[in-house]
Short mmCIF file of C-alpha atoms (C1' of nucleotides) in Angstrom, two decimals:
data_model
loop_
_atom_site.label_atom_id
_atom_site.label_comp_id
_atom_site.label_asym_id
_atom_site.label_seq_id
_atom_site.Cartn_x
_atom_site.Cartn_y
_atom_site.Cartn_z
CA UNK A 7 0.00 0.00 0.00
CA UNK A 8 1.04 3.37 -0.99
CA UNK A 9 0.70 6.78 0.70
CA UNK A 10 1.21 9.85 -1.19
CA UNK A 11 0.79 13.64 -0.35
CA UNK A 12 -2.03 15.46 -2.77
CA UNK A 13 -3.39 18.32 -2.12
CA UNK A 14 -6.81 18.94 -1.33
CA UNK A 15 -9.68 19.98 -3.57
CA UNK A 16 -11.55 22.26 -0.98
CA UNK A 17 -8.19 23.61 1.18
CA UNK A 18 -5.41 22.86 -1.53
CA UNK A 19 -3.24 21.81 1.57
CA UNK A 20 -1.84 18.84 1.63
CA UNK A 21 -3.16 15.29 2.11
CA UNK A 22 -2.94 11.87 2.28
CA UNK A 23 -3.71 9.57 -0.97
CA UNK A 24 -3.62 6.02 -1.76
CA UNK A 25 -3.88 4.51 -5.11
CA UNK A 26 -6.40 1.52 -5.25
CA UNK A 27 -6.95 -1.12 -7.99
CA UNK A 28 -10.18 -2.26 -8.96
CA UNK A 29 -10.78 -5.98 -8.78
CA UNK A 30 -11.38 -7.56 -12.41
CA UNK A 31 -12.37 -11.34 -11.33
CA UNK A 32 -14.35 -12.75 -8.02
CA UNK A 33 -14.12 -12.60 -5.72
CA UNK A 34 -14.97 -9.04 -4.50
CA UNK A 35 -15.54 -7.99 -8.24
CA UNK A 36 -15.59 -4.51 -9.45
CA UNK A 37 -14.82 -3.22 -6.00
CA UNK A 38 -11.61 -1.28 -5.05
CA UNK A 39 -8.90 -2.89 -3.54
CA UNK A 40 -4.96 -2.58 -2.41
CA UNK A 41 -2.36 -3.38 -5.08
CA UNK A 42 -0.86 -6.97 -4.76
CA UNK A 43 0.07 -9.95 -6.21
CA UNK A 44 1.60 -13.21 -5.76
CA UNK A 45 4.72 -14.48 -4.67
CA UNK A 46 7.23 -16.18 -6.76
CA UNK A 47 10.10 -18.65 -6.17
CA UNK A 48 12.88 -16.38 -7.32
CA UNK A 49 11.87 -12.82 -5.78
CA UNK A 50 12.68 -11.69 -1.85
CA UNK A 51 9.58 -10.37 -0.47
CA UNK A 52 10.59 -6.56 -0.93
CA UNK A 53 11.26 -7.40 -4.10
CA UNK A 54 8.15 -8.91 -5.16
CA UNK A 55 6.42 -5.98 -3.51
CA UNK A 56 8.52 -3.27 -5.71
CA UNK A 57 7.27 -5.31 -8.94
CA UNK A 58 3.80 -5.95 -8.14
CA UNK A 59 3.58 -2.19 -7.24
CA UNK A 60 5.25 -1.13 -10.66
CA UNK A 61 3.03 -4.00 -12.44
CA UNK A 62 0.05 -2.29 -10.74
CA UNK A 63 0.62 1.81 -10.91
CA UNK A 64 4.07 2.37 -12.62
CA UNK A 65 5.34 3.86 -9.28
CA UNK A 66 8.71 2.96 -7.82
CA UNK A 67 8.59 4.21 -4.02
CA UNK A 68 11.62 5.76 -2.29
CA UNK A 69 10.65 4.32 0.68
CA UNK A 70 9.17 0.92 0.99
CA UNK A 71 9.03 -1.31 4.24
CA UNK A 72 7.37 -4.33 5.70
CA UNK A 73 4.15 -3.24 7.46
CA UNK A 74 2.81 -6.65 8.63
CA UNK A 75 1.90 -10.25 8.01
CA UNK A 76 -2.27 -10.77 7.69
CA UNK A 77 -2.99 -14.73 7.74
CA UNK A 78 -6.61 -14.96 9.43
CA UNK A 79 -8.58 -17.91 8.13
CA UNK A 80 -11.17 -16.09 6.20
CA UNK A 81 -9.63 -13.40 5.08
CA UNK A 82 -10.80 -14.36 1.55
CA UNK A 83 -13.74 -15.98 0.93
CA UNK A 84 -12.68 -18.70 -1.63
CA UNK A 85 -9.35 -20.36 -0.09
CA UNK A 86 -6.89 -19.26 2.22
CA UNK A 87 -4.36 -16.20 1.79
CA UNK A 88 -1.52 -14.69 3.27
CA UNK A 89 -0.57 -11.13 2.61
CA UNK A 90 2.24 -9.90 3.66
CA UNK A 91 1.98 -6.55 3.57
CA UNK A 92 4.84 -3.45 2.35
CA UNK A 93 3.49 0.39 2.95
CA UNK A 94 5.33 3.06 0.59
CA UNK A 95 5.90 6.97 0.97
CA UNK A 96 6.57 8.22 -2.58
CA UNK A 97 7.33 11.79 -3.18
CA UNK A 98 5.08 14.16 -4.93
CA UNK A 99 6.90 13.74 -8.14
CA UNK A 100 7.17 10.35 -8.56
CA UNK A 101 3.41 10.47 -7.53
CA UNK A 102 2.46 12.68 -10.52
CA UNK A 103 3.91 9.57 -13.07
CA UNK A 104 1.45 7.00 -11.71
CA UNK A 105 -0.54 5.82 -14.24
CA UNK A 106 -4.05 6.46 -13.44
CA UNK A 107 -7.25 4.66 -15.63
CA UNK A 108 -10.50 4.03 -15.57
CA UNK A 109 -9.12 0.49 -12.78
CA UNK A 110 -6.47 2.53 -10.97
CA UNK A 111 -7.08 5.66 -8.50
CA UNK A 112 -6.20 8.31 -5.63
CA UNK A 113 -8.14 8.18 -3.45
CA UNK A 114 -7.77 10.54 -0.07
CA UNK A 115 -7.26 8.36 2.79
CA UNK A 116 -9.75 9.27 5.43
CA UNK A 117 -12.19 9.36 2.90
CA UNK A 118 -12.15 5.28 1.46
CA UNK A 119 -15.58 3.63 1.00
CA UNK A 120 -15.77 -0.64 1.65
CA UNK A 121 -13.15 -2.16 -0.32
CA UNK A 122 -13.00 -5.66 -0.92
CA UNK A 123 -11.23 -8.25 1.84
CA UNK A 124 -9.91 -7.14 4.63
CA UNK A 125 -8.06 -4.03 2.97
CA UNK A 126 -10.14 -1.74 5.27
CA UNK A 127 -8.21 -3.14 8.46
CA UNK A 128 -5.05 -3.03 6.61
CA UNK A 129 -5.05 0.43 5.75
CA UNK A 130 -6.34 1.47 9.09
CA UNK A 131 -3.06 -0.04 10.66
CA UNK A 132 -0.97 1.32 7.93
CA UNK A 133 -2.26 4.87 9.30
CA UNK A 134 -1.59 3.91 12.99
CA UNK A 135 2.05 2.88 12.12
CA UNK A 136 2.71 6.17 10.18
CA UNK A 137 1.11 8.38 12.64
CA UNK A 138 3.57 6.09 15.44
CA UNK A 139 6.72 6.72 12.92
CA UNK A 140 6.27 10.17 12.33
CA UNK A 141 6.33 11.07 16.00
CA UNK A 142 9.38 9.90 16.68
CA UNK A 143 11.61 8.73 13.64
CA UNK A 144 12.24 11.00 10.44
CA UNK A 145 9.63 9.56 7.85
CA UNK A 146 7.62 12.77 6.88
CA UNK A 147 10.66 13.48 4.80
CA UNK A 148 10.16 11.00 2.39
CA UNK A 149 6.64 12.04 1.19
CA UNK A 150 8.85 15.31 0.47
CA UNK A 151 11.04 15.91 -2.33
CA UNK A 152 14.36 16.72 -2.26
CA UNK A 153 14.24 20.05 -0.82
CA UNK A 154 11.96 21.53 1.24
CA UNK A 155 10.94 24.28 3.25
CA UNK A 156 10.23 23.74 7.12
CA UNK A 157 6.65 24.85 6.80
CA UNK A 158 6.13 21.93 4.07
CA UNK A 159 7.14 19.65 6.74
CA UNK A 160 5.13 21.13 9.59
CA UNK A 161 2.26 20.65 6.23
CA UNK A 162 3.04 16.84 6.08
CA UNK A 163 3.13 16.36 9.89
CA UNK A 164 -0.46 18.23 10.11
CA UNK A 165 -1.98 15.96 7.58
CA UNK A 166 -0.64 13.29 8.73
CA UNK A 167 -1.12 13.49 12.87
CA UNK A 168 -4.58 15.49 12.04
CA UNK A 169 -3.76 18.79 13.77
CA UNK A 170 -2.38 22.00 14.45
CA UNK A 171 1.22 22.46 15.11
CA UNK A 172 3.03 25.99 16.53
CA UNK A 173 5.15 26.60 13.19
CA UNK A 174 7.75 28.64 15.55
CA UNK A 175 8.02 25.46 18.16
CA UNK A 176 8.04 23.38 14.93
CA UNK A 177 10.72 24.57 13.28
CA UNK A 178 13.13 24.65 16.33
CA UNK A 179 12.32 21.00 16.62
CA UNK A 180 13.25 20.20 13.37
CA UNK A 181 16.40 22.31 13.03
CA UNK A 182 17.39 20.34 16.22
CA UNK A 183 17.66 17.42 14.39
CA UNK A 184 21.15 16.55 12.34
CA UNK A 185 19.82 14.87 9.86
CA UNK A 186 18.33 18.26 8.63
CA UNK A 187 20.59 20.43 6.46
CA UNK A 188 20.27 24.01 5.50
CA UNK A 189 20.97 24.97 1.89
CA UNK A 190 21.32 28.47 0.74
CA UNK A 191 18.75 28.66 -1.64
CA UNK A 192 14.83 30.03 -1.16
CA UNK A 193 11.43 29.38 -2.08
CA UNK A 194 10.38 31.83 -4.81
CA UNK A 195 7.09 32.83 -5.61
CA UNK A 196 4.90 33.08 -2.79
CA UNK A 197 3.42 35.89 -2.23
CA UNK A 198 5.40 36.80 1.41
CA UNK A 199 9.02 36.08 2.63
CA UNK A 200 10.69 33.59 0.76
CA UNK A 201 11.34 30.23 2.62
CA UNK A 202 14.54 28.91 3.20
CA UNK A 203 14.92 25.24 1.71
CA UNK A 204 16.07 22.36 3.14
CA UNK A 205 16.96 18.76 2.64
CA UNK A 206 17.14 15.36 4.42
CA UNK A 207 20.21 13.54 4.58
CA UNK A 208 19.21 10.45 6.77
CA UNK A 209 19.40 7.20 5.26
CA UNK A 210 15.69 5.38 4.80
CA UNK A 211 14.60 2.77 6.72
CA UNK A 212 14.50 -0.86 5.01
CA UNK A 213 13.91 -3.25 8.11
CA UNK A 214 15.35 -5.46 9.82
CA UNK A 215 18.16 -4.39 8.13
CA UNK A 216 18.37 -0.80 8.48
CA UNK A 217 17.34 0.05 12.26
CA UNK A 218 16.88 4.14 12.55
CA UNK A 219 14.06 4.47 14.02
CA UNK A 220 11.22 2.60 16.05
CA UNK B 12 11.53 -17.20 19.76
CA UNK B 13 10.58 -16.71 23.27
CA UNK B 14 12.33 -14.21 26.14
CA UNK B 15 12.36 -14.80 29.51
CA UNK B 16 14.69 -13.53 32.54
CA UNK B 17 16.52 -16.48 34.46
CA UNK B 18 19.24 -15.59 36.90
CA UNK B 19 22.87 -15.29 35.61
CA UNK B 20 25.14 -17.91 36.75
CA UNK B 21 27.54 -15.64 38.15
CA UNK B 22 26.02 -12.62 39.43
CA UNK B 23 22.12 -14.01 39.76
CA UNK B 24 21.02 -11.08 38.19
CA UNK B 25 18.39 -11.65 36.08
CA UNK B 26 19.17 -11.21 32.05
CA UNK B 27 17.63 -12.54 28.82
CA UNK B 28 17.21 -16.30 28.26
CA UNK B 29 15.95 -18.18 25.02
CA UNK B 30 15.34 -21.18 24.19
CA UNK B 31 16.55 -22.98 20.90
CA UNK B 32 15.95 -26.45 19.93
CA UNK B 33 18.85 -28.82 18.34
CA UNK B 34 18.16 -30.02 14.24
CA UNK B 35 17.20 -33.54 14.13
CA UNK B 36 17.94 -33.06 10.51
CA UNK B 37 19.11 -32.00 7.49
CA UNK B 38 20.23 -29.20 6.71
CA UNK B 39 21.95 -27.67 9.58
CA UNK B 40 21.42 -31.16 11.47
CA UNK B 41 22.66 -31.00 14.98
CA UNK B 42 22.89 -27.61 15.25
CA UNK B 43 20.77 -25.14 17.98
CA UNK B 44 17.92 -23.09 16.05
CA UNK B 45 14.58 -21.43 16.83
CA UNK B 46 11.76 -23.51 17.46
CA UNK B 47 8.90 -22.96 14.83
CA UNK B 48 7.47 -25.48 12.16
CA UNK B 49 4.77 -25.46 9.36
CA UNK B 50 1.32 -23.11 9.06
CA UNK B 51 -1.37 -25.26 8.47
CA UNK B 52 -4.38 -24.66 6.30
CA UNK B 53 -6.34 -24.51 9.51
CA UNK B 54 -5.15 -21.77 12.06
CA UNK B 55 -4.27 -18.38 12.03
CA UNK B 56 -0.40 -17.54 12.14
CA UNK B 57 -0.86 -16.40 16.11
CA UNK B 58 -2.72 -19.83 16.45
CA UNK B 59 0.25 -21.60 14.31
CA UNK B 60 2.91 -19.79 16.44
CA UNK B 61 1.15 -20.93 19.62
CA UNK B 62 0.92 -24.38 18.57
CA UNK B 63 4.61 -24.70 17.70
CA UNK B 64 5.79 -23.20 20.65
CA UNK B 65 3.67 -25.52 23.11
CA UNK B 66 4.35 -28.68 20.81
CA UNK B 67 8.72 -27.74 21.03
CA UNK B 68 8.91 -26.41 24.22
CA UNK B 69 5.69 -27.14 26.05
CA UNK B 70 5.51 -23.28 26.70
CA UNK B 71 2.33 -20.73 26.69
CA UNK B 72 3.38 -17.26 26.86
CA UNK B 73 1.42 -14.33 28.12
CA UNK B 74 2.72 -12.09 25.17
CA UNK B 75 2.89 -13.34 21.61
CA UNK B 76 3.49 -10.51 18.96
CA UNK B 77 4.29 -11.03 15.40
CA UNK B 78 7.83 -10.02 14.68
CA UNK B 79 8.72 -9.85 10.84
CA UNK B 80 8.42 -12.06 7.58
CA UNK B 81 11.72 -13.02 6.48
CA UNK B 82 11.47 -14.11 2.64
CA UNK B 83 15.29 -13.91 2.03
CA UNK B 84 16.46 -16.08 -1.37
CA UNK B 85 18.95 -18.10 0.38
CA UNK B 86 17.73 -18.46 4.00
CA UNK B 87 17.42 -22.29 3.66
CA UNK B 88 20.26 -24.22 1.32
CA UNK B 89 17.91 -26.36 0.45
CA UNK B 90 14.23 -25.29 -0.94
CA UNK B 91 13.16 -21.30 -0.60
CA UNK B 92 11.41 -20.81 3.18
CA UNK B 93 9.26 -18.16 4.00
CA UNK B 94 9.29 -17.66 8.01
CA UNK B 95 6.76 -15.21 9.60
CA UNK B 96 7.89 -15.02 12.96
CA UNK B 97 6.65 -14.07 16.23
CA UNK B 98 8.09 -13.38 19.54
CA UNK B 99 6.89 -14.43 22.81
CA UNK B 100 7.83 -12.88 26.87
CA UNK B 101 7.00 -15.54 29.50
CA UNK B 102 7.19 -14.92 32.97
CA UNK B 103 9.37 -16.64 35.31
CA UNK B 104 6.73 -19.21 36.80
CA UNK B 105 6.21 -20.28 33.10
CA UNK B 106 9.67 -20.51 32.00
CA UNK B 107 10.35 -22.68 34.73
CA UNK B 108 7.51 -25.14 33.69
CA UNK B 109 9.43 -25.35 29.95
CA UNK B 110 10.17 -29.01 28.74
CA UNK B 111 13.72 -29.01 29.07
CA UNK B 112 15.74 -32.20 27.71
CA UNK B 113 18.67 -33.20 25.13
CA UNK B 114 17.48 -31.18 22.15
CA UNK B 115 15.61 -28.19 23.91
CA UNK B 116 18.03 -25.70 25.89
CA UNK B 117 18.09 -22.95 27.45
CA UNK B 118 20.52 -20.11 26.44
CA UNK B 119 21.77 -16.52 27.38
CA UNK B 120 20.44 -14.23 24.39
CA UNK B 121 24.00 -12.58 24.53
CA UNK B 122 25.99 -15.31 24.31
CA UNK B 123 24.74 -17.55 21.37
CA UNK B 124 26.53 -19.38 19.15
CA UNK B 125 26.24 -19.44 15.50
CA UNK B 126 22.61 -20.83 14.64
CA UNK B 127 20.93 -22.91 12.08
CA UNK B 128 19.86 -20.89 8.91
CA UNK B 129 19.59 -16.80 9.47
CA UNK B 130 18.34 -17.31 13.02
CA UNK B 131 21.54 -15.23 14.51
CA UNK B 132 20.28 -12.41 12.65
CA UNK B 133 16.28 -13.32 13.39
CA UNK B 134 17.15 -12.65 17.21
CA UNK B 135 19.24 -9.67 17.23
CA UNK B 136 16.35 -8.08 15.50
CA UNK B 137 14.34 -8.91 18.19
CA UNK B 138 16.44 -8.24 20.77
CA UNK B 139 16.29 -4.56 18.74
CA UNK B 140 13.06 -4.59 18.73
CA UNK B 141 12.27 -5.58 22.16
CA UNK B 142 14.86 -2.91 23.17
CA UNK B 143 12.64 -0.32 21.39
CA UNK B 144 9.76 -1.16 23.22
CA UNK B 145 10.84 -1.17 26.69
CA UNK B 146 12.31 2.62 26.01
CA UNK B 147 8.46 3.43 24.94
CA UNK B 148 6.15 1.43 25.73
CA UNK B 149 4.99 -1.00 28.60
CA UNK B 150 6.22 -4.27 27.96
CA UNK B 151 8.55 -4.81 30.57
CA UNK B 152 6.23 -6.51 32.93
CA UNK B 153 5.17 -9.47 31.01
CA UNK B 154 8.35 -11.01 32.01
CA UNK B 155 7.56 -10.73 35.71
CA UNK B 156 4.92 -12.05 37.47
CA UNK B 157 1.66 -10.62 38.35
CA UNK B 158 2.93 -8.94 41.63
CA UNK B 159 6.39 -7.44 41.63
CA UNK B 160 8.56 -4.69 43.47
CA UNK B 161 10.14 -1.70 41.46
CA UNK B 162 12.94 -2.83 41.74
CA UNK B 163 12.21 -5.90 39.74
CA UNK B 164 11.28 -3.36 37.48
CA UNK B 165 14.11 -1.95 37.22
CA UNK B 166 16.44 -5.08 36.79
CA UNK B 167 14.28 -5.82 33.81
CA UNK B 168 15.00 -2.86 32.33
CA UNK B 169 18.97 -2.77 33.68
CA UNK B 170 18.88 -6.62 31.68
CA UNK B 171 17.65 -5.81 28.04
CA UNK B 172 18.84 -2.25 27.41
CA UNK B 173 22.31 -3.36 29.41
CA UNK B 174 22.92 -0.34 31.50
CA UNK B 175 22.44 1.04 34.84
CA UNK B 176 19.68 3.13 35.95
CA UNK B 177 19.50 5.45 39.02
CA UNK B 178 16.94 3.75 41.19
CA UNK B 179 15.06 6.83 42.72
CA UNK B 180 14.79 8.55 39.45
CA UNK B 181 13.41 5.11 37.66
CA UNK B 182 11.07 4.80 40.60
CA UNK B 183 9.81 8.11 39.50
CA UNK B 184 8.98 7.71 36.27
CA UNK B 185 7.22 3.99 36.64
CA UNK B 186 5.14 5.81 39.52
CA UNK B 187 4.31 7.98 36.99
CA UNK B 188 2.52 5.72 34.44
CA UNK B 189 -1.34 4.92 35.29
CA UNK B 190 -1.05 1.42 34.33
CA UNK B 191 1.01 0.37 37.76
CA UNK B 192 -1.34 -0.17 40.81
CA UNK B 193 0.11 -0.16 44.24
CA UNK B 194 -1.17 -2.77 46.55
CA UNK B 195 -0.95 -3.63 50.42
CA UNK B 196 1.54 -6.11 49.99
CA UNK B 197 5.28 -5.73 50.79
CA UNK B 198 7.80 -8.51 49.97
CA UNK B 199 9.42 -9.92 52.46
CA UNK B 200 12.69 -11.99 52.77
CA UNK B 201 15.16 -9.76 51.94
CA UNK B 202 17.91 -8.53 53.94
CA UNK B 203 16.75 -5.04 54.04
CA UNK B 204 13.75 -3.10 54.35
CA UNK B 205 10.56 -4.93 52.76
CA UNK B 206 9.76 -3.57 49.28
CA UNK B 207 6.11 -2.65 48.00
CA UNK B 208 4.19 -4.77 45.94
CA UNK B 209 3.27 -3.65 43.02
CA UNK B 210 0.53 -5.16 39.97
CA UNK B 211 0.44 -3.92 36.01
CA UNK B 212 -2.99 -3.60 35.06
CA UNK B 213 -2.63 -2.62 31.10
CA UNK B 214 -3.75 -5.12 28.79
CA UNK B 215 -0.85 -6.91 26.42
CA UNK B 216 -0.43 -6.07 22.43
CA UNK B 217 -1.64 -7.82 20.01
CA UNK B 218 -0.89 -6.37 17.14
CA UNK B 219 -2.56 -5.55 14.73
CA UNK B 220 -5.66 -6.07 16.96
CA UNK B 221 -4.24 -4.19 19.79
CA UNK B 222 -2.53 -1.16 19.71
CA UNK B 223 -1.41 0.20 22.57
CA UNK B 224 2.49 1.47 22.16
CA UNK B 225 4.60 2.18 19.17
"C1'" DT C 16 3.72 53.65 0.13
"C1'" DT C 17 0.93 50.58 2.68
"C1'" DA C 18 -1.46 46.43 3.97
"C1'" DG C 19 -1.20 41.48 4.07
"C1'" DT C 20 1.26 37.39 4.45
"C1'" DT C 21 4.54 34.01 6.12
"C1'" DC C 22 9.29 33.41 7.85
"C1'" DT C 23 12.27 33.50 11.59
"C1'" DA C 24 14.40 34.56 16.04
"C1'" DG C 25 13.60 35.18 20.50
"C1'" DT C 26 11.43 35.39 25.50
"C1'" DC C 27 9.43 33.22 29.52
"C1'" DA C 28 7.04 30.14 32.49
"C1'" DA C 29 5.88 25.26 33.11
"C1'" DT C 30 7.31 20.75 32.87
"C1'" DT C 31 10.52 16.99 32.64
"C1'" DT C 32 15.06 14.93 33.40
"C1'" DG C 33 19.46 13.69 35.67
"C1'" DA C 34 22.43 13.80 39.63
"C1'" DC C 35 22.35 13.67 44.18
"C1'" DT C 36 21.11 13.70 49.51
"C1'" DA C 37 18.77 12.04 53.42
"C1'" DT C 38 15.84 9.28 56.05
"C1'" DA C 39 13.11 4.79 56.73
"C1'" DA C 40 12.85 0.03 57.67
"C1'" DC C 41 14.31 -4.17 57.60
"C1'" DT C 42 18.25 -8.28 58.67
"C1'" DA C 43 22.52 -10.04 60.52
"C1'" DC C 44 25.99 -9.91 63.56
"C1'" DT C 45 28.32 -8.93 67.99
"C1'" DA D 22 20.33 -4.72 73.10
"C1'" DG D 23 22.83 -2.37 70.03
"C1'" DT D 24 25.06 -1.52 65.71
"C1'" DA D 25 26.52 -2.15 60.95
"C1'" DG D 26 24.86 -3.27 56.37
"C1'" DT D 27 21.47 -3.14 52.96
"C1'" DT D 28 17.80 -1.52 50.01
"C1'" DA D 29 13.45 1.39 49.88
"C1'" DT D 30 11.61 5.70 49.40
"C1'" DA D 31 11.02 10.74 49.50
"C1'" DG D 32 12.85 14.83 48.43
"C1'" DT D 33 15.99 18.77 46.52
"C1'" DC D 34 18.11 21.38 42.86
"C1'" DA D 35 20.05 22.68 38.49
"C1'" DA D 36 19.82 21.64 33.55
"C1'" DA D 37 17.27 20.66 29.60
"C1'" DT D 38 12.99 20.52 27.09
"C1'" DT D 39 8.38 22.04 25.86
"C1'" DG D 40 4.35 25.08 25.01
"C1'" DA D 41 2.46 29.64 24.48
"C1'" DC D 42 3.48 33.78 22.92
"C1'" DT D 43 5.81 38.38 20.94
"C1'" DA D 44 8.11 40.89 17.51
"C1'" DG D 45 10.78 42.06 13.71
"C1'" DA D 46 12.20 40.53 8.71
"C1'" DA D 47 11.22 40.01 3.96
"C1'" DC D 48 8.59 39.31 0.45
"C1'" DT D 49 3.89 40.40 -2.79
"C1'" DA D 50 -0.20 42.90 -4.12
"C1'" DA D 51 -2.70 46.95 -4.27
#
DNA sequence: TTAGTTCTAGTCAATTTGACTATAACTACT
DNA sequence: AGTAGTTATAGTCAAATTGACTAGAACTAA
């Protein structure tokens, strides 16, 4: 499952999207569900998840981990399945390229109707883990591009957490952290004080092999 | 794989204890690994994990989490293995019961040697993770029993994150959480003034069921 | 030139943390 | 009976962090 930052059609702030397939065969046909696919004998699992997701919507995440393992007995109706699970953060850019059609979508996600198996549950936990990450580790950076100004981030952490944050506490927090590095060039355009931009030099978080954050 | 505190040899300080079952066969025959076995068509992976454990080690743990999926190429020389595991605390009264015999030991979760298949690498993830938790969240009591002193508490922590902590400022902060209920009780026995007993009343984690800490 | 906007640095009190001191309450030994 | 040894427990105090807020800086639009 992929989350993506979009912005809003009322506010034009930022939000969070997913991209949902619609099912083409039973069960759960015609209804919209998570991209995925099977398993084969010569892909790792992060591997398999990288191609289904290209297979699926064209997009190639920057950040991809293992989310979790579902395996109840009736999670599909016909025969038994085991999902295991990747989330993605992909940056705004790479987010424009995904292929979109009349079987492929964004939709916002606190705004998903009843999609087919158990995907409702999944994506709920998905949301509960990123809300978790983003308080402590540094996540919200990859839904960001390569630079950024510390009142995008502040953006990202309000969609994400649901509220309000003091931009002047905010940004000493963030220029606390090392893995945040000035650069000397500015946000044009805007129609107030240009915006310093930033950029994240932390490496991403690929577990169990890569342990930065809880 | 399962955690539980046993007294060091040495200092009878409690630390981390796991135990590892020897191959009956090929490959890796004769050599310790982690307990586990097949998923039938029949259970859910929790259930699965359960079973294993109880059928390998005759244990029933109070906390059983799923760890990670670990779909590695070449984690088994001989066929490709997919392993979902889980991880397991059991308290002291229930380690104790553990079937313990030729091919089912006991060993200190620092000092392993090298393991059947990845499983060196499977538990110093888990250690990680279970080091990640404690700092957060409250997971440290479901390796004592029901009623315990702080300074039990405090030893559990001193074991898995392997440093010392000040004892009135950990006091403190344990005071501090609503989820530990004083009671009436004081242990006696030691050669010193009687500690207070102490209960955790929070309910375990389940994930994805329950989600309590990060 | 002025109003409107966000950016950015800073102040200050409240809270939390870390290091430390002192007393309480028991056991073991003389 | 008295005293030393041990851990339990409460408390103090400075340092660090956090939350609420103020004010000037730097741009655009009118």
């Amino acid at each position: 499952m992929i989350f993506a930052l979009r912005p809003s059609e009322r506010s034009g702030r930022p939000t969070l999207w997913i991209p949902l397939v619609r099912r083409i065969r039973e069960p759960f046909k015609g209804m919209w569900a998570l991209p995925g696919g099977p398993l084969t004998h010569s892909e790792s699992l992060q591997d398999a998840a990288s191609r289904n997701l290209q297979e699926t919507t064209g997009l190639a995440p920057s950040y991809l981990e293992q989310l979790y393992a579902f395996g109840g007995l009736h999670r599909s109706p016909t025969q038994r399945v085991v999902s295991i699970v990747y989330w993605a953060l992909v940056q705004p850019t790479e987010a424009a390229l995904a292929d979109e059609s009349e079987n492929v979508r964004w939709f916002r996600a606190d705004r998903l109707g009843g999609l087919a198996f158990d995907h409702n549950a999944i994506i709920d936990y998905a949301l509960w883990r990123l809300r978790n990450k983003m308080a402590y580790g540094s996540i919200a950076y990859h839904l960001l591009g390569e630079y950024f100004t510390l009142a995008q981030v502040r953006e990202v952490y309000e969609a994400v957490l649901d509220r309000e944050l003091d931009p002047a506490n905010f940004r000493r927090q963030v220029k606390a952290t090392p893995e945040i590095e000035e650069t000397d060039q500015y946000l044009q355009g805007g129609k107030h004080r240009p915006p310093r931009l930033y950029r994240f030099t932390g490496r991403p978080g690929l577990d169990p092999d890569n342990r930065s954050t809880p």
